[in-house]
Amino acid sequence: MNQASLHQINALENQDLTKANALNKLFKQRLSSNLPIIKDLFFSLYPGENHTTSFKKLLLQLPALFKERPTPLKLQDIHRLKQGDWYQSEQLVGMQLYVDHFSKDLKGLESKLGYFEKLGVNFLHLMPITPRPKGENDGGYAVNSYHEVDKRFGTKKDLLRLTEKMRDKNMYLMLDFVANHTSNEFPWAKKAMAGDLKYQKYYHIYQDRTIPDAFEKTLSEIFPMTSPGNFTFNPEMQKWVMTVFNQYQWDLNYSNPEVFIVMLSDLLKLANLGVDVVRLDALAFMWKKLGTLSQNLPEAHTLISLFRMCLQVIAPGVVFLAEAIVAPNEIIKYFGSGPMKGNECEIAYNATLMALLWDAIATKKTILLYKNLYNLPTKPEEATWISYIRCHDDIGLGFDDRYINEVGWDATHHRKFLLDYYCQNIEWSPAKGEIFMYNPKTGDGRITGSCASLLGLEKGLEHNDEAKINQAIDKIIMMHGIILSYGGIPLIYAGDEIGALNDYSYLKDNNKKEDSRWVNRPYQDWENIAHLDSKKTYHSRIFFALQQLIHLRKQNRVFADSNNLVLFDGPNPHVFIYERTSDKDEGVLVLCNFSESPQTIAEISLGRYGSLAKPKDLISGRATKFIEGKLELKPYQLFWLSKA
Ligand code: OTU
């Protein structure tokens, strides 16, 4: 929270904020207090006299963009500033979904708001709903416009009505800003292809292979199987375009200040639709520099801070989520570091926790999880995580080799084991996933599959093996119990709340069959959802278990994220234990058993949750039983012990 803004609001407390001039006054104050930083950031990216014209353009643009912001949202911005860090609240529980797979379109989604309320979800991440090319489009991550609504989902009016309804229900909305690249059908790309040099400078476009070849020496490949290399030859221009992701996704050239200036206005147009959190897609890639990996560059951080500070002036109630699925020490930098600490993104994916939970499931041990979490730098107070088990993408094993070796495993073998375990190369593994973008050159690969299928439900059902089915259900509940209690905004992938299995229908679609991430983007199963209350199915068991956990989360303030997490040093290598504390001496101790056999924990290692405190398990509602000074956890059992 920007202190200057708070003082300014308080100073205006007694004025009627609905009056336009009061709002304008606040805007001007925000602008004058942030202008020096904006200027510094801008000129550090775009140095020299010749960029003063662009800077002036930016300065003229800021008030114009503020003018465009609808008054209810301007008022909401002020309310949010006063409210403080709303995104750290224990009241938030999120769900991520593809509108077409969930409810066909936006109107359909509006009719499902009751479903979210029933489960306790009040934060939605809708996957891209903007126009995209007809054929392959990476699920909308190839963008034809940043602020229009693709016809397949409905109209802008439908979206505005939905966001209004959501606001009435105190629900939050997150949408993507695919800032790194546009589709090859985006108006600028079309103009570039038609030979317009101005727009060719909006992208990284080269006459011949000289610079592309020089770049390739240090760039990695994101989609090596479907889109090898980082440049695509464009026959219209007879030139090479940088396409780090898919060939139809053209990387924007932010070293051109014009690109920043127009993208800022696109960002605001998106925010003005009523978006609370903007997910900055692939932000680690936004700045390219010859001779480097062109990921996580200092300039990328400066650029994101520049976006942030401009947003702070125009729409300070909107926050950024960093979609940086990168090395643990790099993720944390997206919260801002050095003088920009707290002035970059407010939220980031806890990809480290996510990947390591899958490691713990496969190894049935929590040692590598602990090792990494202990070595993770503390995030700034005002920041928070998205806590998730899986998302729409693949699961990458983005943790450091160093720690794998340090716990005594061979990193190469270990990674291979994980891929084999999840991607059906080990007979005894209950997991049923698929490999994504296996790169034989490096041996790297990532994992796809729905949460339930990766945790053994699909195989259990196939073999009609009740014990296996029950175990998979326990695992699904335990994993959700972690993301709901660990800190940050828990984000459930739509369908996981009813144990959705892999969806193989993508194999029949020519535009999707090469991308196995579609296996974990199932269609919402409304037929089974209709019977949740009346039938006892695995769907209802999972749904009601999650509903209860969500309810408990919202009742306990300790689950709000204020860096109030204490890891308990693993007294048992199969168990994961952490405490959420509050300054009011409240606390909840979370324990999870990652092994197929019962595990015990000596009372002495539970600190103030020993038998003397008579802790109660919030989930079962029962007093905790200690036998001979030990607490027993059944396989995949989850405890939320409350001291109070
Ligand atoms: C993101 O992910 C999106 O989440 C994907 O759905 C898109 O395909 C992609 O960007 C392109 O828009 O490579 O496999 O952080 O992990 O940015 C997923 C690095 C991805 C990448 C991430 C990217």
mmCIF file of N, CA and C in Angstrom, residues 401 403-417:
data_model
loop_
_atom_site.group_PDB
_atom_site.id
_atom_site.type_symbol
_atom_site.label_atom_id
_atom_site.label_comp_id
_atom_site.label_asym_id
_atom_site.label_seq_id
_atom_site.Cartn_x
_atom_site.Cartn_y
_atom_site.Cartn_z
ATOM 1 N N ASP A 401 18.179 -28.304 -8.768
ATOM 2 C CA ASP A 401 18.891 -29.588 -8.662
ATOM 3 C C ASP A 401 19.691 -29.664 -7.363
ATOM 4 N N TYR A 403 19.212 -28.766 -4.358
ATOM 5 C CA TYR A 403 18.554 -29.311 -3.163
ATOM 6 C C TYR A 403 18.233 -30.796 -3.322
ATOM 7 N N ILE A 404 17.975 -31.208 -4.569
ATOM 8 C CA ILE A 404 17.713 -32.642 -4.781
ATOM 9 C C ILE A 404 18.979 -33.406 -4.388
ATOM 10 N N ASN A 405 20.100 -32.899 -4.854
ATOM 11 C CA ASN A 405 21.369 -33.554 -4.513
ATOM 12 C C ASN A 405 21.628 -33.481 -3.011
ATOM 13 N N GLU A 406 21.310 -32.345 -2.425
ATOM 14 C CA GLU A 406 21.571 -32.181 -0.989
ATOM 15 C C GLU A 406 20.769 -33.137 -0.101
ATOM 16 N N VAL A 407 19.575 -33.529 -0.551
ATOM 17 C CA VAL A 407 18.861 -34.507 0.275
ATOM 18 C C VAL A 407 19.336 -35.934 -0.019
ATOM 19 N N GLY A 408 20.314 -36.030 -0.905
ATOM 20 C CA GLY A 408 20.948 -37.331 -1.109
ATOM 21 C C GLY A 408 20.423 -38.084 -2.318
ATOM 22 N N TRP A 409 19.674 -37.409 -3.190
ATOM 23 C CA TRP A 409 19.196 -38.069 -4.396
ATOM 24 C C TRP A 409 19.969 -37.528 -5.589
ATOM 25 N N ASP A 410 20.012 -38.329 -6.650
ATOM 26 C CA ASP A 410 20.654 -37.855 -7.869
ATOM 27 C C ASP A 410 19.616 -37.072 -8.684
ATOM 28 N N ALA A 411 19.944 -35.813 -8.987
ATOM 29 C CA ALA A 411 18.945 -34.923 -9.588
ATOM 30 C C ALA A 411 18.404 -35.471 -10.915
ATOM 31 N N THR A 412 19.296 -35.955 -11.771
ATOM 32 C CA THR A 412 18.839 -36.448 -13.079
ATOM 33 C C THR A 412 17.912 -37.647 -12.908
ATOM 34 N N HIS A 413 18.323 -38.592 -12.054
ATOM 35 C CA HIS A 413 17.484 -39.772 -11.822
ATOM 36 C C HIS A 413 16.168 -39.384 -11.183
ATOM 37 N N HIS A 414 16.266 -38.446 -10.270
ATOM 38 C CA HIS A 414 15.062 -38.055 -9.545
ATOM 39 C C HIS A 414 14.031 -37.443 -10.492
ATOM 40 N N ARG A 415 14.489 -36.559 -11.352
ATOM 41 C CA ARG A 415 13.575 -35.937 -12.316
ATOM 42 C C ARG A 415 12.973 -36.986 -13.246
ATOM 43 N N LYS A 416 13.805 -37.927 -13.638
ATOM 44 C CA LYS A 416 13.309 -38.980 -14.529
ATOM 45 C C LYS A 416 12.254 -39.808 -13.789
ATOM 46 N N PHE A 417 12.554 -40.099 -12.518
ATOM 47 C CA PHE A 417 11.592 -40.865 -11.730
ATOM 48 C C PHE A 417 10.240 -40.138 -11.679
#
